[in-house]
CSV table of C-alpha atoms in Angstrom, one decimal:
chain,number,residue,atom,x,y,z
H,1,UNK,CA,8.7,-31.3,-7.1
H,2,UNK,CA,5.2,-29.8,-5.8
H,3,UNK,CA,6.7,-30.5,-1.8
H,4,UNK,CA,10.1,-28.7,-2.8
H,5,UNK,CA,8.2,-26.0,-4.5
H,6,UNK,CA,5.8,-25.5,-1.3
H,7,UNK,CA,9.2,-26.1,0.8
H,8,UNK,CA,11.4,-23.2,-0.8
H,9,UNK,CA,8.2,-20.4,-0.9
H,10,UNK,CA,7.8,-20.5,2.6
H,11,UNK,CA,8.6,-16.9,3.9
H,12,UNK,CA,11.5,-17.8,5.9
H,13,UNK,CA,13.3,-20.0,3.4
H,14,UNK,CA,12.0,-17.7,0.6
H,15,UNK,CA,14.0,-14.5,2.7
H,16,UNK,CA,16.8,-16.5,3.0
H,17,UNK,CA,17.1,-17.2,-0.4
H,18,UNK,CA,16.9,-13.7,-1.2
H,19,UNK,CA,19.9,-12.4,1.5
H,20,UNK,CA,21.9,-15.1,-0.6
H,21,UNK,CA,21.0,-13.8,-4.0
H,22,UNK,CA,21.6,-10.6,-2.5
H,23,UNK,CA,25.1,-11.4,-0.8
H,24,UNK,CA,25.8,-12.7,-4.0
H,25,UNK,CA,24.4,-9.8,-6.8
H,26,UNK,CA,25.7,-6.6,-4.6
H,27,UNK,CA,29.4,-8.1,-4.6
H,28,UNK,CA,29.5,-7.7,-8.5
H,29,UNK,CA,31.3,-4.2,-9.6
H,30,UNK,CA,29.1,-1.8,-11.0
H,31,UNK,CA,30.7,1.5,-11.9
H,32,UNK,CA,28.8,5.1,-10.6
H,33,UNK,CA,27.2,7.1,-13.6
H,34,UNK,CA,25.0,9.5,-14.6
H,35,UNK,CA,21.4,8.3,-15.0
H,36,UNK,CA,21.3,11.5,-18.2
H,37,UNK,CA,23.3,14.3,-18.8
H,38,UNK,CA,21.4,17.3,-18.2
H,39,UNK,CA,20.6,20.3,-20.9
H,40,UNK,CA,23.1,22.5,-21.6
H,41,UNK,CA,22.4,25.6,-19.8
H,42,UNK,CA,20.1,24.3,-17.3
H,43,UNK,CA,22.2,24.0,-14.2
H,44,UNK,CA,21.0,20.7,-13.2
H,45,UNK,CA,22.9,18.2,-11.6
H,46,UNK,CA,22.5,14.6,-13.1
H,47,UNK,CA,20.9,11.9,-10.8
H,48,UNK,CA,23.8,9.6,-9.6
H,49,UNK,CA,24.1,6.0,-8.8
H,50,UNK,CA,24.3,2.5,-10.6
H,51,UNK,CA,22.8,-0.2,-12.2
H,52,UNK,CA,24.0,-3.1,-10.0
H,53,UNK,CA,23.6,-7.0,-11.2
H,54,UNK,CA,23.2,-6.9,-14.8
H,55,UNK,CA,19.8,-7.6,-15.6
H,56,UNK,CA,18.5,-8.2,-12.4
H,57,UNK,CA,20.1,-4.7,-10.9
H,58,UNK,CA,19.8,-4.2,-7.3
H,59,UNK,CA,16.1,-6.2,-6.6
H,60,UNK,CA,17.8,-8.6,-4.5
H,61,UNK,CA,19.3,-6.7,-2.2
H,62,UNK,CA,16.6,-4.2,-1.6
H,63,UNK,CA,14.0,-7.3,-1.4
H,64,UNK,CA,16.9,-8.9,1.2
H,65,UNK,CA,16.6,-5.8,3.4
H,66,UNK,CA,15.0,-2.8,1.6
H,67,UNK,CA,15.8,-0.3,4.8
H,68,UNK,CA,19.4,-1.1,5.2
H,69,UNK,CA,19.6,-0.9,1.2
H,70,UNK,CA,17.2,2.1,1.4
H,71,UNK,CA,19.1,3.6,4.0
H,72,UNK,CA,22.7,3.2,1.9
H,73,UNK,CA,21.8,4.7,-1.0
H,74,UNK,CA,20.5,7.9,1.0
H,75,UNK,CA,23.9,8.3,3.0
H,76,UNK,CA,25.4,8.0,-0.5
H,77,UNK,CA,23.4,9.8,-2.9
H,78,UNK,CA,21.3,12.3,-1.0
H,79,UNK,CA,17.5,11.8,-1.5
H,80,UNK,CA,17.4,11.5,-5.1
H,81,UNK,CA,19.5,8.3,-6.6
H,82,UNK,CA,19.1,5.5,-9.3
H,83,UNK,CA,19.4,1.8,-9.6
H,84,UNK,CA,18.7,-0.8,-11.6
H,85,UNK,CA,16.0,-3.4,-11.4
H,86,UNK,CA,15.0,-6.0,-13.6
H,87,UNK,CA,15.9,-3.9,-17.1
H,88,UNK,CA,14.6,-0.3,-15.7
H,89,UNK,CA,16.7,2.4,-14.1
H,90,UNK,CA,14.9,3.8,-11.4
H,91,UNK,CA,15.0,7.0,-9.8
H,92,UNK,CA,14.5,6.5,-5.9
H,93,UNK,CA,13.4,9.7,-3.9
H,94,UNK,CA,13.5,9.5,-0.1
H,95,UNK,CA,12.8,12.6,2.3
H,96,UNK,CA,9.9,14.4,2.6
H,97,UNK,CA,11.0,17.1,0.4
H,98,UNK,CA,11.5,14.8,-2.2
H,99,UNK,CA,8.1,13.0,-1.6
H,100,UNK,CA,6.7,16.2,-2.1
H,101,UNK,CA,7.7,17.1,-5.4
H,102,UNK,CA,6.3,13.6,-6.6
H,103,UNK,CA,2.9,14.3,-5.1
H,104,UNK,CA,2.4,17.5,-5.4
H,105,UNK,CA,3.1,17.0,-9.2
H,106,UNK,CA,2.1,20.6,-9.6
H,107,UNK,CA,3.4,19.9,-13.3
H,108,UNK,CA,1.2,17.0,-14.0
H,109,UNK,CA,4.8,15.5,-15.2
H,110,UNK,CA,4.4,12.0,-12.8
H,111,UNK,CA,2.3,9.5,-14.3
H,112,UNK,CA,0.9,7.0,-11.8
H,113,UNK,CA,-0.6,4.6,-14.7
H,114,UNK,CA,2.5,4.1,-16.4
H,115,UNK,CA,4.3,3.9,-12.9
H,116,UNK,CA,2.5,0.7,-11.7
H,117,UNK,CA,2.0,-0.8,-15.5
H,118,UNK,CA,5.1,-2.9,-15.0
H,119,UNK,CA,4.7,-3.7,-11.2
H,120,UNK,CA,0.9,-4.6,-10.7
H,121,UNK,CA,-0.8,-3.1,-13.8
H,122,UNK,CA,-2.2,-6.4,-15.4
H,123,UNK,CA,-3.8,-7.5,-12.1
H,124,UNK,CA,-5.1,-4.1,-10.4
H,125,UNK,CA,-5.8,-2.0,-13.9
H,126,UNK,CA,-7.3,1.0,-13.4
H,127,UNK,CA,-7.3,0.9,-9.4
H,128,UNK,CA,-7.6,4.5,-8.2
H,129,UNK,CA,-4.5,4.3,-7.4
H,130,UNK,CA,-3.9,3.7,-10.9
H,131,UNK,CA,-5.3,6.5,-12.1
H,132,UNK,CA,-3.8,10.0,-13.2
H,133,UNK,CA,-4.6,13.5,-13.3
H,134,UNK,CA,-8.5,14.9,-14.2
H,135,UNK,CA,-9.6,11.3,-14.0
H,136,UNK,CA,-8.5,10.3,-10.8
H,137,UNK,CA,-10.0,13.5,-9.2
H,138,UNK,CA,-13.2,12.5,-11.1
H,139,UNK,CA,-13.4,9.0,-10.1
H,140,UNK,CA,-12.5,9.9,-6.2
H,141,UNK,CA,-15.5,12.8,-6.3
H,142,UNK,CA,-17.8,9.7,-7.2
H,143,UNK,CA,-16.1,7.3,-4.8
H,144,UNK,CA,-16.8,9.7,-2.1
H,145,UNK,CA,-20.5,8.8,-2.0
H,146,UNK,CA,-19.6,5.0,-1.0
H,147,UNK,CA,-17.6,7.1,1.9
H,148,UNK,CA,-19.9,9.5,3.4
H,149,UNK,CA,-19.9,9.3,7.2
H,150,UNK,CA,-23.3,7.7,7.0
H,151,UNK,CA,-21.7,4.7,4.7
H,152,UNK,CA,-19.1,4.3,7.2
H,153,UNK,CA,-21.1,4.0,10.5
H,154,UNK,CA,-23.2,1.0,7.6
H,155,UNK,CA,-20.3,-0.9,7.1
H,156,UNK,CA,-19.2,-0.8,11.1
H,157,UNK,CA,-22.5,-2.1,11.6
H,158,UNK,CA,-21.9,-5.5,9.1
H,159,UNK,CA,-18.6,-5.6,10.7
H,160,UNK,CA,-19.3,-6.1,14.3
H,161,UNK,CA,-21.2,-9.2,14.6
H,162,UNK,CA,-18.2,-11.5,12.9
H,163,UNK,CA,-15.2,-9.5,14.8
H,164,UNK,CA,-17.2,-10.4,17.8
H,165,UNK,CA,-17.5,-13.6,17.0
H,166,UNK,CA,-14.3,-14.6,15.4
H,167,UNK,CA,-13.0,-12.9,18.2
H,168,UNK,CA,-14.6,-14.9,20.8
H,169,UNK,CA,-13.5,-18.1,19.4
H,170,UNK,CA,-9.4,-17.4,19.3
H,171,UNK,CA,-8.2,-19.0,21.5
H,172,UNK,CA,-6.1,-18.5,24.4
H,173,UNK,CA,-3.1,-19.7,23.9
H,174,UNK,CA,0.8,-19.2,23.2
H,175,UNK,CA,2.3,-19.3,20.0
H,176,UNK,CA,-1.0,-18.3,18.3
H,177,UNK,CA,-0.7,-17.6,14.4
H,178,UNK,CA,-2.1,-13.9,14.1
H,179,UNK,CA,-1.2,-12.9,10.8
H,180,UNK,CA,-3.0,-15.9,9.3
H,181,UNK,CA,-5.7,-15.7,11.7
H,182,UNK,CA,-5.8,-11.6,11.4
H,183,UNK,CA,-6.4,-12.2,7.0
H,184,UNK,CA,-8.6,-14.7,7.4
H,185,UNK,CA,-11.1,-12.2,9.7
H,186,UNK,CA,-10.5,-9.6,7.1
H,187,UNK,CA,-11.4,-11.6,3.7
H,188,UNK,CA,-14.3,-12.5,6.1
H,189,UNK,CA,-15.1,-8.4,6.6
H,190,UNK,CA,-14.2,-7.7,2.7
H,191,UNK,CA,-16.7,-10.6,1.9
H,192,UNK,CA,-19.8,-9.3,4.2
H,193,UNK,CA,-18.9,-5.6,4.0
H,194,UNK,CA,-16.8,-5.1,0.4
H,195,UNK,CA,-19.0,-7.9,-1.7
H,196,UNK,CA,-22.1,-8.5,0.5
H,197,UNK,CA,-21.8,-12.3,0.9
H,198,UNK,CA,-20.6,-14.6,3.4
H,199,UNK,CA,-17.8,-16.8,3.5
H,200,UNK,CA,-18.5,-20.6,1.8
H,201,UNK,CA,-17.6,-21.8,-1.5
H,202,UNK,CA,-18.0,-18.8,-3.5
H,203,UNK,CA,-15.8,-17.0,-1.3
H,204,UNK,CA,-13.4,-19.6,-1.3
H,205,UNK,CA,-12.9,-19.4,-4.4
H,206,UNK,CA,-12.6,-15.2,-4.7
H,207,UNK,CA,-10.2,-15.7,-1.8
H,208,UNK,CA,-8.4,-18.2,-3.7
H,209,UNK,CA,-8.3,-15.4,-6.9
H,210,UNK,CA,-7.5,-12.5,-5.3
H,211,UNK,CA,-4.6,-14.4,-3.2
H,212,UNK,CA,-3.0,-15.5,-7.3
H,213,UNK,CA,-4.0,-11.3,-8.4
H,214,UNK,CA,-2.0,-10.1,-5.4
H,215,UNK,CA,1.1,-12.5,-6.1
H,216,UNK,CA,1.0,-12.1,-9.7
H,217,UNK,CA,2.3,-8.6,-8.9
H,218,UNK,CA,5.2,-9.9,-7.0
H,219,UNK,CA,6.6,-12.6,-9.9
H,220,UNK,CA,9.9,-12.3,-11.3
H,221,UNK,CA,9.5,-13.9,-14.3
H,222,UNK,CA,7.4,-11.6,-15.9
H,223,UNK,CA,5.9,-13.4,-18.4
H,224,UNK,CA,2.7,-15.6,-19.5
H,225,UNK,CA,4.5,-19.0,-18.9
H,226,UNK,CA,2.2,-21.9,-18.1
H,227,UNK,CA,2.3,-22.4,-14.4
H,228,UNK,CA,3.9,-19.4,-13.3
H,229,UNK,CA,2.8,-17.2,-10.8
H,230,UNK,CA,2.3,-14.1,-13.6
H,231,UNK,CA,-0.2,-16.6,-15.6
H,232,UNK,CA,-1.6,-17.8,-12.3
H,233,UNK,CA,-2.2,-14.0,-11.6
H,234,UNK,CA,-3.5,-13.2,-14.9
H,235,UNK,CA,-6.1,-16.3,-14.9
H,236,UNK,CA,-7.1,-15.1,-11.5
H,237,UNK,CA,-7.7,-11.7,-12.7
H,238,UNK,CA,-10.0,-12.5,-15.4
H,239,UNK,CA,-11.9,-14.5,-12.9
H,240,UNK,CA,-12.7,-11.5,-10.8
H,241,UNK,CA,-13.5,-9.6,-13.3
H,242,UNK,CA,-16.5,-12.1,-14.4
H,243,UNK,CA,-17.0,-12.3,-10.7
H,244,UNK,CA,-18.0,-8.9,-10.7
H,245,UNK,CA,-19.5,-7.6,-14.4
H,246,UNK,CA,-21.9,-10.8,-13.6
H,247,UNK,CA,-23.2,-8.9,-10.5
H,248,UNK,CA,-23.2,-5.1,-11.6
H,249,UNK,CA,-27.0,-4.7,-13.1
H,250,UNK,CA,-28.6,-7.0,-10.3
H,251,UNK,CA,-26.3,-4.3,-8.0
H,252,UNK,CA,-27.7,-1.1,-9.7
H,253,UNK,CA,-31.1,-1.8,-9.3
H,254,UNK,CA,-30.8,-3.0,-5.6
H,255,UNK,CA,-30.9,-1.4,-2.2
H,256,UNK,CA,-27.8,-3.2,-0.6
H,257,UNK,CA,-25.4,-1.0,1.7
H,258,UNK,CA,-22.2,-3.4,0.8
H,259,UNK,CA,-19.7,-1.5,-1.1
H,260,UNK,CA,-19.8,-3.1,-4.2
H,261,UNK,CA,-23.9,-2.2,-4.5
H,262,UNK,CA,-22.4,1.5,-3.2
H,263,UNK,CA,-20.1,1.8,-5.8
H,264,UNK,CA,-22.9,0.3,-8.6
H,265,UNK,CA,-24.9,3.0,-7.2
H,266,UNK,CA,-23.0,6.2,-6.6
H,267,UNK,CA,-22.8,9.1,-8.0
H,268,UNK,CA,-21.1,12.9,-8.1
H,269,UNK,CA,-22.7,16.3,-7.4
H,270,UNK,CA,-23.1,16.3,-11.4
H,271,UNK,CA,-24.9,12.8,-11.6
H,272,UNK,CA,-21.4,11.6,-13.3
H,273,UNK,CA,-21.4,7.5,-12.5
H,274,UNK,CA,-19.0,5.0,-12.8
H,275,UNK,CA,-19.4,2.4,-16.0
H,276,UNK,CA,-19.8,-1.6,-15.9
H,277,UNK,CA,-15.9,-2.0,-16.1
H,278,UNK,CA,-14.7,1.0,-13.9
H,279,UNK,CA,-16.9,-0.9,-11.2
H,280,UNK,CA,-14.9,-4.0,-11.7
H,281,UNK,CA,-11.4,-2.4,-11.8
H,282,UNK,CA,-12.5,-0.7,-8.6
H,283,UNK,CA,-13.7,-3.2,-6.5
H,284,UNK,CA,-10.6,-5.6,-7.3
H,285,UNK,CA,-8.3,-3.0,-6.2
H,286,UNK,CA,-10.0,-2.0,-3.3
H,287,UNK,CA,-9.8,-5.4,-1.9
H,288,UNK,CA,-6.2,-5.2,-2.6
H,289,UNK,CA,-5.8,-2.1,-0.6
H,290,UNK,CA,-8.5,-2.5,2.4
H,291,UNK,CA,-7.5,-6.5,3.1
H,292,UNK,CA,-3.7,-7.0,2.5
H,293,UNK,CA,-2.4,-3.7,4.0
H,294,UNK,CA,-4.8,-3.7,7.2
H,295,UNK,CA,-3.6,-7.3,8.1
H,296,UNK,CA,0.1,-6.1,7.5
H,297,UNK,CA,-1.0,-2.7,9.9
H,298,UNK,CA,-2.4,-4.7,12.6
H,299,UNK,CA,0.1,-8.1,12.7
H,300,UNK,CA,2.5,-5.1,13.1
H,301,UNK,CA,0.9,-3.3,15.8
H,302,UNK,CA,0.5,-6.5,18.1
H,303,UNK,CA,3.9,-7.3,17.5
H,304,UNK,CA,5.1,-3.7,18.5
H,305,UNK,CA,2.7,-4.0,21.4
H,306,UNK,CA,4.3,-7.6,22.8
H,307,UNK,CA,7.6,-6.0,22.7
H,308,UNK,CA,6.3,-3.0,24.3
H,309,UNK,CA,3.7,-4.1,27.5
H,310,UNK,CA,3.8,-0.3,28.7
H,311,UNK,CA,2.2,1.4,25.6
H,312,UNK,CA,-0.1,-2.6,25.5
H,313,UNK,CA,-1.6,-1.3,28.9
H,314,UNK,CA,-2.1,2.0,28.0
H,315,UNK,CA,-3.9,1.1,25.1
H,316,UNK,CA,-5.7,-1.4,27.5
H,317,UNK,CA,-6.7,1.2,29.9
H,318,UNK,CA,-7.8,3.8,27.4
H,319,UNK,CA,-10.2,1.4,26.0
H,320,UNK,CA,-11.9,0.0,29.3
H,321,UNK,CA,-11.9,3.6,30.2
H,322,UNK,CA,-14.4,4.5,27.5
H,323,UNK,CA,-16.4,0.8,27.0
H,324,UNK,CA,-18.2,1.5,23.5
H,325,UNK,CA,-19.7,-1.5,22.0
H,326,UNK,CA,-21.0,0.4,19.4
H,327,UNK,CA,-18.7,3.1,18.1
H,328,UNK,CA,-19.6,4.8,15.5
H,329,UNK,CA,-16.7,6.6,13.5
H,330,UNK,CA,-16.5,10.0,14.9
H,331,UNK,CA,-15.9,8.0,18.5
H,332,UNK,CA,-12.8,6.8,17.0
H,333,UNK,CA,-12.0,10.0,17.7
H,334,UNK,CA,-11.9,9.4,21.7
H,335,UNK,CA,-9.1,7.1,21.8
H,336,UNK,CA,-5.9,9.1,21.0
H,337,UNK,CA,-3.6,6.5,22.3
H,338,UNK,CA,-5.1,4.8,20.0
H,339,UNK,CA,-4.7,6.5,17.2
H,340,UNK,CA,-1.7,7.3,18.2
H,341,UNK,CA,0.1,3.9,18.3
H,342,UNK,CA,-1.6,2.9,14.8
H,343,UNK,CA,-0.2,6.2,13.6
H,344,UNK,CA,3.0,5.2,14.6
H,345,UNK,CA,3.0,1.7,13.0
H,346,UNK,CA,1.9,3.2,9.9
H,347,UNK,CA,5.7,5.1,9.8
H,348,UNK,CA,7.4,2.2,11.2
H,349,UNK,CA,6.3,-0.4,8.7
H,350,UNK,CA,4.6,1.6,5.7
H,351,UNK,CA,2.3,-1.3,4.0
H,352,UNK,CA,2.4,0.5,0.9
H,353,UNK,CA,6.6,0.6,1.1
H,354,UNK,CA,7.5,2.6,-2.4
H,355,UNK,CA,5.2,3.7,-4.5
H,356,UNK,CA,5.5,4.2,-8.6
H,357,UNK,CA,5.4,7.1,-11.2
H,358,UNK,CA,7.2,7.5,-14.5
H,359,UNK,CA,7.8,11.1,-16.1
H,360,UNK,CA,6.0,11.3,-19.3
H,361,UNK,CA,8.7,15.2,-19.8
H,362,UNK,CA,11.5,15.7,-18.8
H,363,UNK,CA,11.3,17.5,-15.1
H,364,UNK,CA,13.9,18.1,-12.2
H,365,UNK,CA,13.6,16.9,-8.7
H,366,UNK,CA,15.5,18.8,-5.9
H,367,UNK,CA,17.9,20.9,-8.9
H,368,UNK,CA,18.5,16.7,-10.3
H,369,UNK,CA,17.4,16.5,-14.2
H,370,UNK,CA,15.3,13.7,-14.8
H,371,UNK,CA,14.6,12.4,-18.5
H,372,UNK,CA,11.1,11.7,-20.1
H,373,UNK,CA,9.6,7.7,-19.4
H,374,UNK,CA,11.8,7.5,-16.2
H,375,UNK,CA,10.4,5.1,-13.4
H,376,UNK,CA,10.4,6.9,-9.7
H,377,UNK,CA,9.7,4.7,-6.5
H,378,UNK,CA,8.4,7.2,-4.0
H,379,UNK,CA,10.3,5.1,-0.8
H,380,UNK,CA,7.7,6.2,1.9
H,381,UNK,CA,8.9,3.5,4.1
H,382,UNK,CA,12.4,4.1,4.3
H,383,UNK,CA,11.5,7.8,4.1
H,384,UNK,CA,9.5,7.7,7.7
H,385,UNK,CA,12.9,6.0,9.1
H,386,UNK,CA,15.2,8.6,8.6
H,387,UNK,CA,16.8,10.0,11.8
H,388,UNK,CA,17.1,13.4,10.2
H,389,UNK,CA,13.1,14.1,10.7
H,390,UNK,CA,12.8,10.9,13.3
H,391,UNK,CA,14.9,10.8,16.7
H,392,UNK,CA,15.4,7.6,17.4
H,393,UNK,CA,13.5,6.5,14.4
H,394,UNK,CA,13.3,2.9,15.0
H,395,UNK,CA,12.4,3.0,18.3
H,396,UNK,CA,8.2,2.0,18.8
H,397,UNK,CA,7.4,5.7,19.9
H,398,UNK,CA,4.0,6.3,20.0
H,399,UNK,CA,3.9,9.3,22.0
H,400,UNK,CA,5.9,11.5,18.8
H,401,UNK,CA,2.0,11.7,17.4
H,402,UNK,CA,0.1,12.4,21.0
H,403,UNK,CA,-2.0,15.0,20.5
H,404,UNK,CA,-0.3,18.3,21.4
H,405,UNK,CA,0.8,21.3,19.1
H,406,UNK,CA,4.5,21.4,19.1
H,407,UNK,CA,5.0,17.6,18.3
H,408,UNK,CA,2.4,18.4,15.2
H,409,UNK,CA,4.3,21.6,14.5
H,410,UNK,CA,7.6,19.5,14.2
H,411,UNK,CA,6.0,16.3,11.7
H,412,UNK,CA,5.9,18.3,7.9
H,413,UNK,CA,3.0,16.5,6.0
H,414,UNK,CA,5.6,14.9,3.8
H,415,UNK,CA,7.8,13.3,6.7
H,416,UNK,CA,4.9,11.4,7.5
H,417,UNK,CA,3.0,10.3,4.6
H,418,UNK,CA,2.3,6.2,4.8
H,419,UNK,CA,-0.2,6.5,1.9
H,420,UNK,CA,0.1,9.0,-0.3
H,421,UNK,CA,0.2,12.0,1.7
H,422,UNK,CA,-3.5,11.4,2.0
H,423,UNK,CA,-4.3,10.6,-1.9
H,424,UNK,CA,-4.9,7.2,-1.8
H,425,UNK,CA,-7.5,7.7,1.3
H,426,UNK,CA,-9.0,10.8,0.5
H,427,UNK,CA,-12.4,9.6,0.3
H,428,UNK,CA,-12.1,8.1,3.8
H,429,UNK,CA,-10.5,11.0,5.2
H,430,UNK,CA,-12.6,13.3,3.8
H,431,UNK,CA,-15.8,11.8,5.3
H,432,UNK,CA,-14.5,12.9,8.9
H,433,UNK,CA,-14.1,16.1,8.2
């Protein structure tokens, strides 16, 4: 049982299971409806679409392909639609414009917490990306102090020596494994540079946790059932977080330039810090968001770079051009190529894909009424792969973000927003500014 188990989650047979599921649920007849009926008197237009497979809705089919499923309900529904998924109706917003309105939030109408609750809210509680309104400007002024350019140029410095060595010993070789190879190097970065300890037994074992956290999210059966990948997920979870509240007051008192002792230790303009627990919750989603999408980022990038040996020489060039075995962050800055091409995987293969709110009113997207306790996935992948803002959109393009004022002019801040629009990295960001 434990060989067919292993057998069927393999990525490929696990994809092919779900273009069968999904061949299978989109064939059943599911009649277009209104998601609500808007006031009287408001001129609204109701949301449009359908709920799909009962129960299970459309998740099959947008897991089977979620651009070509994406893509359909755009050409169909214009940029705002619903479907059905798993017992919610959920309103899908694609297009810049659209994206806007969800970010912008100007109404403070689009709740992030109860967004994610049902997605990855028992395993990342409390993440900043979790967070909503006052709070989550409040908690990013204190992040920012683990951010400051200074902070950065520390953790390049407990980076380098184990790129340069993992590095070193890849081998040279065809058919080599770089997305497992490219994770491994990150958990070992997250461990030296995120935790400030090296890999070994204890870090097998927070590998082993966060690997059960980040799957927990992705279960189907939703539910605390001995053996399942939710309990797995929970269990994990609660491991972390003694991981970590073990560690804080040792942290506090210290001197170490890691980013958890950062965190322990910063502070806002107003002396505001962060408590035992919102340390915790922090850390375990930052390793969620600085490990799993980086190694998504940069498998993507080398695979877009094989299949593309111009823009791989360029990038070659660029970097012999300007050897630097020591940049600090603002050099980053003299590789546009560079920046370009990551820029360019980032719209191409979004790791974040859709992101979650839920309206605690009732609001309107684009003239569309939309009830109170809605979910909303924010599709920022499909979004960036739109031909209507992208020529040629899935075409590996680098040279749409080179540097030069009319190809900036054209790109609205919304038509390319891979995380957020900036939210989600605004302490980064802001650090190199």
């Amino acid at each position: 049982m434990t060989t067919l188990a292993t057998c069927l989650a393999s990525p490929s047979n696990k994809h092919r299971l779900q273009a069968f599921g999904a061949a299978v649920t989109s064939r059943f007849p599911s009649g277009e409806r209104p998601l609500a009926t808007p006031p009287p008197g408001s001129n609204l237009k109701p949301v449009m679409g359908n709920y799909g497979f009962p129960f299970l809705g459309h998740v099959l089919s947008s897991l089977a392909d979620p651009l070509a499923f994406a893509r359909d309900r755009y050409e169909r529904y214009g940029p705002v639609s619903w479907a059905g998924g798993v017992g919610f109706r959920v309103v899908g917003l694609m297009g810049p414009e659209a994206l806007e309105t969800a970010w912008v939030n100007r109404d403070k109408v689009f709740s992030s917490t109860r967004g994610w609750a049902p997605v990855i809210g028992p395993f990342f509680h409390r993440g900043m990306m979790l967070l909503d309104f006052d709070e989550h400007r409040d908690h990013r002024r204190i992040m920012q102090q683990a951010f400051t350019r200074s902070a950065l140029d520390g953790y390049l410095e407990l980076m380098r020596p184990s790129i340069d060595r993992t590095l070193r010993n890849w081998p040279l070789t065809q058919g080599f494994p770089f997305y497992p190879s490219i994770k491994h190097l990150l958990l070992e970065q997250a461990a030296e540079v995120f935790v400030g300890t090296h890999l070994g037994p204890e870090s097998d074992q927070l590998s082993a946790d966060f690997h059960d956290t980040v799957r927990g999210g992705q279960a189907l059966l939703r539910a605390d059932v001995p053996g399942g990948v939710w309990a797995k997920g929970l269990r994990a979870r609660a491991r972390l977080e003694r991981y970590f509240a073990e560690q804080v007051p040792d942290r506090q008192r210290g001197d170490g330039t890691d980013l958890f002792s950062m965190l322990c230790r910063s502070e806002d303009e107003d002396g505001a810090r962060f408590t035992p627990a919102d340390i915790v919750n922090h850390m375990i989603f930052l390793l969620m968001a600085a490990h799993d999408t980086t190694a998504i980022a940069l498998s993507m990038l080398t695979y877009e770079l094989g299949r593309n040996p111009q823009w791989q020489e360029a990038l070659r060039e660029e970097a012999l051009g300007l050897p630097n075995d020591t940049p600090t962050v603002l050099d980053l800055d003299a590789y546009p190529l560079l920046d370009a091409a990551f820029k360019e995987i980032l719209r191409m293969y979004a790791p974040a894909g859709a992101l979650f709110r839920q309206t605690i009113r009732d609001t309107e997207i684009l003239g569309h009424f939309v009830p109170r306790k809605t979910q909303v996935a924010i599709n920022v992948y499909a979004s960036m792969r739109l031909s209507d803002w992208w020529p040629d959109p899935d075409r590996f393009n680098p040279e749409r973000f080179v540097n030069n004022s009319a190809t900036r002019a054209a790109v609205s801040r919304y038509a390319f927003a891979p995380s957020a629009a900036g939210r989600t990295s605004a302490s980064v960001s802001s650090s190199r500014t």
